[in-house]
Short mmCIF file of N, CA and C in Angstrom, two decimals:
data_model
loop_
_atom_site.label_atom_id
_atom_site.label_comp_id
_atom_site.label_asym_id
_atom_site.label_seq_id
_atom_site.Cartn_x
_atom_site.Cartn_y
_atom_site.Cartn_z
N UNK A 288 -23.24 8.00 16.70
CA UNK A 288 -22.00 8.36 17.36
C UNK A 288 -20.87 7.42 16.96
N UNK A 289 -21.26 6.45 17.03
CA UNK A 289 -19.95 5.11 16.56
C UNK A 289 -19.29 5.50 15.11
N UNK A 290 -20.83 5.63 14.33
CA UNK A 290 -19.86 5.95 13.04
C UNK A 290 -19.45 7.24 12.64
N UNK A 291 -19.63 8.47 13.53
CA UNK A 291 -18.49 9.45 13.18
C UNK A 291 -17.13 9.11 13.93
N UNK A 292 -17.42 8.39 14.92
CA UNK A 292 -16.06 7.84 15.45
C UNK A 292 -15.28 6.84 14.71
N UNK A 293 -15.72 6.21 14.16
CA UNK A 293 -14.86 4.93 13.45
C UNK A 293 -14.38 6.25 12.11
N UNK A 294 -15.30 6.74 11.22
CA UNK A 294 -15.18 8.12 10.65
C UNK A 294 -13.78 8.57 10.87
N UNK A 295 -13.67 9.03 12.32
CA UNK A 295 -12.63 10.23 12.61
C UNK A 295 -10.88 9.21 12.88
N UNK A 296 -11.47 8.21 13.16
CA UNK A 296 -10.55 7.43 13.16
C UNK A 296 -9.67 6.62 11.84
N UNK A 297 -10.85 6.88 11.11
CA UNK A 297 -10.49 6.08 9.54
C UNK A 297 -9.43 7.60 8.98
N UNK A 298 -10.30 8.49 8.65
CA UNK A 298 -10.05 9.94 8.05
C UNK A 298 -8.37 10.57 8.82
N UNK A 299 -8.49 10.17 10.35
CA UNK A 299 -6.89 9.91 10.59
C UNK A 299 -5.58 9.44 10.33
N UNK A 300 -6.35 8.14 10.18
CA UNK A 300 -5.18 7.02 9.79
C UNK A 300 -5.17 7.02 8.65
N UNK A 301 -6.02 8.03 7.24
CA UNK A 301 -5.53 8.29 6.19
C UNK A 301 -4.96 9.32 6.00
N UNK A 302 -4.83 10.24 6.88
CA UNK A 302 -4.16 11.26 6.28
C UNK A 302 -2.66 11.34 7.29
N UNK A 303 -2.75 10.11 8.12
CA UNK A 303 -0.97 9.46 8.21
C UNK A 303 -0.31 9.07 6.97
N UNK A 304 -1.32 8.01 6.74
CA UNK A 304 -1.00 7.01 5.73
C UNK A 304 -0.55 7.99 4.07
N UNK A 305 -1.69 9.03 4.17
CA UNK A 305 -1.13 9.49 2.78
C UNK A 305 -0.03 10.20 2.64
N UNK A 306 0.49 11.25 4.10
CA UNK A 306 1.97 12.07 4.07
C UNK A 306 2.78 11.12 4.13
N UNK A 307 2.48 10.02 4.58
CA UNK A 307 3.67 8.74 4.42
C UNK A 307 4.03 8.42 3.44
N UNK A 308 3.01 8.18 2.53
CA UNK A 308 3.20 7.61 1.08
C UNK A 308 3.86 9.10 0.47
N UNK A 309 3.47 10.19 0.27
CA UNK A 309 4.24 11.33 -0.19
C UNK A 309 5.40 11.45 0.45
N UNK A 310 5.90 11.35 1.82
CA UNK A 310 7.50 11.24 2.04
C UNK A 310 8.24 10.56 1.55
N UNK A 311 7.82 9.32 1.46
CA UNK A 311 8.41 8.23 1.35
C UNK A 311 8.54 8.08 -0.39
N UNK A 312 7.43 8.68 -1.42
CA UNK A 312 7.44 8.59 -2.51
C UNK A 312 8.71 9.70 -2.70
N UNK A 313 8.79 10.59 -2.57
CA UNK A 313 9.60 11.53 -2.90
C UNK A 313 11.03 11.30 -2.21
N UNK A 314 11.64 10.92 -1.25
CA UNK A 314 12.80 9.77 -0.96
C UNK A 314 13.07 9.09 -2.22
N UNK A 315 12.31 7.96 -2.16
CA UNK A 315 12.58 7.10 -3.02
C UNK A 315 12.88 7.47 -4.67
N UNK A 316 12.11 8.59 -4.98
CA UNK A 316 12.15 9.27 -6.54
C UNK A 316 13.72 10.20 -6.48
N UNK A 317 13.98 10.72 -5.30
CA UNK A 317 15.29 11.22 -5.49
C UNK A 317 16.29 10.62 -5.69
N UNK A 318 15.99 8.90 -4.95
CA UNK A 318 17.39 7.63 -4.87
C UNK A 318 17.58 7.54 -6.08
N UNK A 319 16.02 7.54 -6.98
CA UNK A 319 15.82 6.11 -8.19
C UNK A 319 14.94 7.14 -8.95
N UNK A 320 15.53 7.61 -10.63
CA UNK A 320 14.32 8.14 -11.42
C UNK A 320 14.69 7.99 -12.83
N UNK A 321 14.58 6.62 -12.89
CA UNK A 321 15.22 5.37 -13.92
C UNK A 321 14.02 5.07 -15.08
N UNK A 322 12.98 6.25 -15.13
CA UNK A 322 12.01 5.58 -15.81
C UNK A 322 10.86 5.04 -15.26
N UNK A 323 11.13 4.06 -14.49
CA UNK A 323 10.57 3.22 -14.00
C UNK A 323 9.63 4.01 -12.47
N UNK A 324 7.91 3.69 -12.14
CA UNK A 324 7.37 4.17 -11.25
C UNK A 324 7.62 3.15 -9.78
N UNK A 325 9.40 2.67 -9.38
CA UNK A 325 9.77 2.65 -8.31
C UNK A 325 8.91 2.71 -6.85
N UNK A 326 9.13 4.01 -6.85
CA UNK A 326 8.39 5.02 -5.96
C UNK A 326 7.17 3.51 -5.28
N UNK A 327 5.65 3.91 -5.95
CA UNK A 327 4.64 3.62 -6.64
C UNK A 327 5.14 2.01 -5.93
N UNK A 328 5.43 1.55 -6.71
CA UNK A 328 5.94 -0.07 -6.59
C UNK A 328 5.94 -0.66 -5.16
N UNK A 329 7.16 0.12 -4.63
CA UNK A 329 7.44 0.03 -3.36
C UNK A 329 6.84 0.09 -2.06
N UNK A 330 5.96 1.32 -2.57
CA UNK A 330 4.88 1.51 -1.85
C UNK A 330 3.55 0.10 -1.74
N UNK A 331 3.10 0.16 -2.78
CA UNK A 331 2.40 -0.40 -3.08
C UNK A 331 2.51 -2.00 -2.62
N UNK A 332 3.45 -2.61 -2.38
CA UNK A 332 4.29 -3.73 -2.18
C UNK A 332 4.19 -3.61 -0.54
N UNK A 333 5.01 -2.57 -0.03
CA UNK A 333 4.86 -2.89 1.38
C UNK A 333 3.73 -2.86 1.77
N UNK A 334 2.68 -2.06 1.37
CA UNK A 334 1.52 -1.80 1.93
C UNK A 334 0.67 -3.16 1.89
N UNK A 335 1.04 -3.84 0.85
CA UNK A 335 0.07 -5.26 0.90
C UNK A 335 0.60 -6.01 1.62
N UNK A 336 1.92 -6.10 1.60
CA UNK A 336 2.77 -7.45 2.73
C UNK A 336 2.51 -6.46 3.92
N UNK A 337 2.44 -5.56 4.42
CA UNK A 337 1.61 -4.68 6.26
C UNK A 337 0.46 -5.18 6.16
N UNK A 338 -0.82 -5.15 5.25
CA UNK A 338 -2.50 -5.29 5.72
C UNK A 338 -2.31 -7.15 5.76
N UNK A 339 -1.58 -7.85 4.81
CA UNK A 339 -1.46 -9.08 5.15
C UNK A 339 -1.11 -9.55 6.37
N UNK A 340 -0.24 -8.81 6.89
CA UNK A 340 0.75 -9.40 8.22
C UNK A 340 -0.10 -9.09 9.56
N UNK A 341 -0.71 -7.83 8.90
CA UNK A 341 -1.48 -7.23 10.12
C UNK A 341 -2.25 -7.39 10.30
N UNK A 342 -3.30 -8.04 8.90
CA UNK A 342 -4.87 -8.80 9.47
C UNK A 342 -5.12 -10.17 10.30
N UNK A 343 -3.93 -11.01 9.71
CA UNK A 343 -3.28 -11.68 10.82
C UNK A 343 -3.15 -11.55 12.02
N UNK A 344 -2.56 -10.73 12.40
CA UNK A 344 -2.21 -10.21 13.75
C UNK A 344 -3.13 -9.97 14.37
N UNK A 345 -3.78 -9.08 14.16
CA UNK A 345 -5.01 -8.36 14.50
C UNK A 345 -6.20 -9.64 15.02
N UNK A 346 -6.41 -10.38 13.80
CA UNK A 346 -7.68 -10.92 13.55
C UNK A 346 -7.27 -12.36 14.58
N UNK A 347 -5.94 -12.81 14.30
CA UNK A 347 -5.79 -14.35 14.79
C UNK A 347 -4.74 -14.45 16.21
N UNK A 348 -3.89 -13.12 16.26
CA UNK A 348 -2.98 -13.75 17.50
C UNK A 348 -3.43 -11.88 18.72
N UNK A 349 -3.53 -11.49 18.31
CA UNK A 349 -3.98 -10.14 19.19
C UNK A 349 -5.01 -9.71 19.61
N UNK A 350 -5.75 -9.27 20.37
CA UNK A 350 -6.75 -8.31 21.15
C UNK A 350 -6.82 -7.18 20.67
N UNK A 351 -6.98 -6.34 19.67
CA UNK A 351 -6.99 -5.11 19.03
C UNK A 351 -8.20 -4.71 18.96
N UNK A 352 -8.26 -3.03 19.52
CA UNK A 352 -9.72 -2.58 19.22
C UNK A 352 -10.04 -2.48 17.65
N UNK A 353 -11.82 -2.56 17.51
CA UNK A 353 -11.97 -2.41 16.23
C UNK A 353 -11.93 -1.09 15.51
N UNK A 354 -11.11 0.03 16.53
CA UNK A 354 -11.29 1.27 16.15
C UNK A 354 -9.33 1.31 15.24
N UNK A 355 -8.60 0.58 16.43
CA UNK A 355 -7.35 0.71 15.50
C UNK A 355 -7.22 -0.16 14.45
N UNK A 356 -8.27 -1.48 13.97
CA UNK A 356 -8.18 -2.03 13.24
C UNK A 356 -8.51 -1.10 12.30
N UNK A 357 -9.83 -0.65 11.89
CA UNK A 357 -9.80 0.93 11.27
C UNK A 357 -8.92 1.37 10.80
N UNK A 358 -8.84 2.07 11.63
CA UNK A 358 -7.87 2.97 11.37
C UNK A 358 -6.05 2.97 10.53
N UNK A 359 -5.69 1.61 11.10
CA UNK A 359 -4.13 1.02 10.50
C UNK A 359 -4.90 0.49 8.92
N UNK A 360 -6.31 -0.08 9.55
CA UNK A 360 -6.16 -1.11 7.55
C UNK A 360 -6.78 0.07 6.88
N UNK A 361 -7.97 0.26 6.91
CA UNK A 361 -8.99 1.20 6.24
C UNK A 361 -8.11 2.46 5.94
N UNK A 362 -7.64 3.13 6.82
CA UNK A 362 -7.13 4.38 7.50
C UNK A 362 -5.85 4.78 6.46
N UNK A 363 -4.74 4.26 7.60
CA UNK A 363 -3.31 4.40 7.13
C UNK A 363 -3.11 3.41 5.86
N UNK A 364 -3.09 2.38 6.13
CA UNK A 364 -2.69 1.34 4.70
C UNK A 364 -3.74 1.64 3.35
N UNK A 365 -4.89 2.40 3.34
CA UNK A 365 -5.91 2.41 2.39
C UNK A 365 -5.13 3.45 1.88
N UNK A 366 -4.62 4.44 2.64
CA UNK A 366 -4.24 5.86 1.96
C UNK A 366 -2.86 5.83 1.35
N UNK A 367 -1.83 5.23 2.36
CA UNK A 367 -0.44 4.39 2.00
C UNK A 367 -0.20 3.81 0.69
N UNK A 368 -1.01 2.96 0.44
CA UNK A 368 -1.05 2.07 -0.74
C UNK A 368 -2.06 2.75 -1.95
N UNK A 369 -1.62 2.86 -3.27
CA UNK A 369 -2.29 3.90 -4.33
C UNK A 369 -2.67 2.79 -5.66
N UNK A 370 -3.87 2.88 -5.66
CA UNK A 370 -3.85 1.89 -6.82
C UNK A 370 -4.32 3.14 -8.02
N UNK A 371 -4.98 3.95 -7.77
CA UNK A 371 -5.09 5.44 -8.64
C UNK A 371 -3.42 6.02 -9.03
N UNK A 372 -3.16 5.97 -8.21
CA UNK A 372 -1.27 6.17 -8.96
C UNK A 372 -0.72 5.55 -9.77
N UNK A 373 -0.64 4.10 -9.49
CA UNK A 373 0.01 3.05 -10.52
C UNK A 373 -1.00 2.93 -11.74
N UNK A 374 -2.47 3.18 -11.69
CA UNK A 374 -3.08 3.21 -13.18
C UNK A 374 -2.69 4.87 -13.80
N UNK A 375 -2.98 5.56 -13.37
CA UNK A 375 -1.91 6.47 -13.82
C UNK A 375 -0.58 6.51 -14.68
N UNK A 376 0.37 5.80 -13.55
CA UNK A 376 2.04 5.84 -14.60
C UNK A 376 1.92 4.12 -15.07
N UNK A 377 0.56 4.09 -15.43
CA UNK A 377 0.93 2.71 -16.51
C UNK A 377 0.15 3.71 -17.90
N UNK A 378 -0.79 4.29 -17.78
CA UNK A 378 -1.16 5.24 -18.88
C UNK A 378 -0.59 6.37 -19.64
N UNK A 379 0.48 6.93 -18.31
CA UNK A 379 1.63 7.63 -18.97
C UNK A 379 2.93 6.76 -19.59
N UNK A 380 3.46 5.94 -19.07
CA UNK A 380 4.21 5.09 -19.60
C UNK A 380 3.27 4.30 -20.92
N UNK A 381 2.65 3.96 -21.24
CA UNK A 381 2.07 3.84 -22.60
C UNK A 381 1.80 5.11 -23.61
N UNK A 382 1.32 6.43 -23.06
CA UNK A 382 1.48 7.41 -23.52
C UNK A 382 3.21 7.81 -24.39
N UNK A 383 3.73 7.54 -23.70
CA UNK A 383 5.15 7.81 -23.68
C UNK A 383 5.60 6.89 -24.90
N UNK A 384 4.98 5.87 -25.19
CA UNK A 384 5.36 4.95 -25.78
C UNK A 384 6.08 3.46 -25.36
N UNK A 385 6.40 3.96 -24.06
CA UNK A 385 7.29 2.40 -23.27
C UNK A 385 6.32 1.20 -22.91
N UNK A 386 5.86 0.84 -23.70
CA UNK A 386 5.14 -0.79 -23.85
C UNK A 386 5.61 -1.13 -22.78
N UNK A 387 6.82 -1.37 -23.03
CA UNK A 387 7.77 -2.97 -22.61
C UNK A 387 8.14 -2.40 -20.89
N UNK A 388 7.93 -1.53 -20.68
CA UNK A 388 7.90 -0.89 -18.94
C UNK A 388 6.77 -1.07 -18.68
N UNK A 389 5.72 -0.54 -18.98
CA UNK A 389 4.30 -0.26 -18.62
C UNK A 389 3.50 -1.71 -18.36
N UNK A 390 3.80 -2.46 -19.55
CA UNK A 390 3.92 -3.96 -19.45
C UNK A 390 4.60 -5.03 -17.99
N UNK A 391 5.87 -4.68 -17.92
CA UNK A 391 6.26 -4.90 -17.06
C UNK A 391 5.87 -4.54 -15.60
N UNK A 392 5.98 -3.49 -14.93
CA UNK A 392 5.16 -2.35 -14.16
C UNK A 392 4.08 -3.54 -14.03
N UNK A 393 3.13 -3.56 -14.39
CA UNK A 393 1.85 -3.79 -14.23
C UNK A 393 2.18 -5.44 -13.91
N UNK A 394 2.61 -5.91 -14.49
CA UNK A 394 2.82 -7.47 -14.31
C UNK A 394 3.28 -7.88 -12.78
N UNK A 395 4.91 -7.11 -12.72
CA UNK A 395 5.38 -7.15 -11.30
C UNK A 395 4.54 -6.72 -9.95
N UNK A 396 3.60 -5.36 -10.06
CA UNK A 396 2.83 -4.77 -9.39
C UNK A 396 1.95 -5.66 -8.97
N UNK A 397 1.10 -6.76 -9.93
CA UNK A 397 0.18 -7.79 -9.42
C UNK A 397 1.17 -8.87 -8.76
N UNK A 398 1.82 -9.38 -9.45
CA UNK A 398 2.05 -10.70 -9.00
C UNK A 398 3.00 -10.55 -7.63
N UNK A 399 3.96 -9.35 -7.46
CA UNK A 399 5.08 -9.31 -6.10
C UNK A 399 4.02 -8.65 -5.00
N UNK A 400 2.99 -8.20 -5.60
CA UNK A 400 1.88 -7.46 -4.47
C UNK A 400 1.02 -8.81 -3.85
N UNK A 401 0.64 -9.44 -4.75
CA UNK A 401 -0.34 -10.86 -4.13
C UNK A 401 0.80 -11.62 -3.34
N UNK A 402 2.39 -11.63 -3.78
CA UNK A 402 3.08 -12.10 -3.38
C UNK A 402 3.12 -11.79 -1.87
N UNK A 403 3.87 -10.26 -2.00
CA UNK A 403 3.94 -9.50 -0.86
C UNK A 403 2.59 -9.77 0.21
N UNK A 404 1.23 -9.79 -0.05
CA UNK A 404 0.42 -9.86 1.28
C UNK A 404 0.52 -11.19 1.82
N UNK A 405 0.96 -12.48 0.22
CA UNK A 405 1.05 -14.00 1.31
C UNK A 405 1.56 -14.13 2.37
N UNK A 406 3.05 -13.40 1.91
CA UNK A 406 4.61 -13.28 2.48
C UNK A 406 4.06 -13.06 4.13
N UNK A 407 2.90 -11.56 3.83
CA UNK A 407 3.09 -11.08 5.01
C UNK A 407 2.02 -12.01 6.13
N UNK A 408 1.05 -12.57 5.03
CA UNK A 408 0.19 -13.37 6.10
C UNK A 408 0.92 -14.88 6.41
N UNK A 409 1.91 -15.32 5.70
CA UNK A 409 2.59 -16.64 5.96
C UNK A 409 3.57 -16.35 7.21
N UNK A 410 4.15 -14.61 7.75
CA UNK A 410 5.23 -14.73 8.61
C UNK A 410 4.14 -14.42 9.66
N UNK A 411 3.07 -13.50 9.52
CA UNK A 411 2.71 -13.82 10.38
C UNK A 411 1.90 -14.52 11.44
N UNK A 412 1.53 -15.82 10.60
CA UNK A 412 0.77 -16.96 11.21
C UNK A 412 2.21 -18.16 11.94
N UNK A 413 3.61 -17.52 11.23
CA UNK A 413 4.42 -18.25 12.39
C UNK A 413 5.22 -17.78 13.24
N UNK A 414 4.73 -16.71 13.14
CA UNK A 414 5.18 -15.66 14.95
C UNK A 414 5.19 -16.55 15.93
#
């Protein structure tokens, strides 16, 4: 019983998490469609500085059931955040021929993403 419940709770908070990431991707692709997988980025970025800030939260200053822990990290932020997307438009952007994007892309994506979850676990250990 627990684990179709943690289940129904995970399978929820991903299919928040993924119309989120499709709203929010398609916003952002209408602002900005410069080449560059933006979109993707952005996403990808907040979603690590949220599971940073929030495992924090969760784990060190809050009382949270382990069903919404689930559900927000596993759930919403697993589906939110696309690492199958960004290997994608780094294979089309090499396809394409743009090295020097695809290159880039991939560089910024690691290093502002590891960035982004410190960020989010450094603000929120001084709440």
């Amino acid at each position: 019983m627990k684990l179709m419940q943690n289940m129904l709770v995970i399978a929820l908070g991903g299919a928040l998490g993924a119309l989120s990431r499709y709203s929010l991707g398609i916003w952002i692709s209408n602002k900005w469609n410069q080449g560059f997988p933006l979109h993707t980025f952005l996403i990808n970025v907040s979603g690590a500085f949220l599971l940073g800030f929030l495992n924090v939260l969760f784990i060190e200053r809050l009382t949270i059931s382990p069903l919404w822990r689930l559900g927000i990290g596993i759930g919403f932020l697993g589906a939110f955040t696309t690492f199958s997307t960004f290997s994608n438009e780094v294979i089309s952007l090499l396809e394409g021929g743009s090295f020097f994007t695809a290159g880039l892309y991939t560089l910024l994506s690691v290093v502002v993403g590891f960035t982004g979850a410190a960020l989010g676990v450094g603000l929120a250990r001084i709440l």
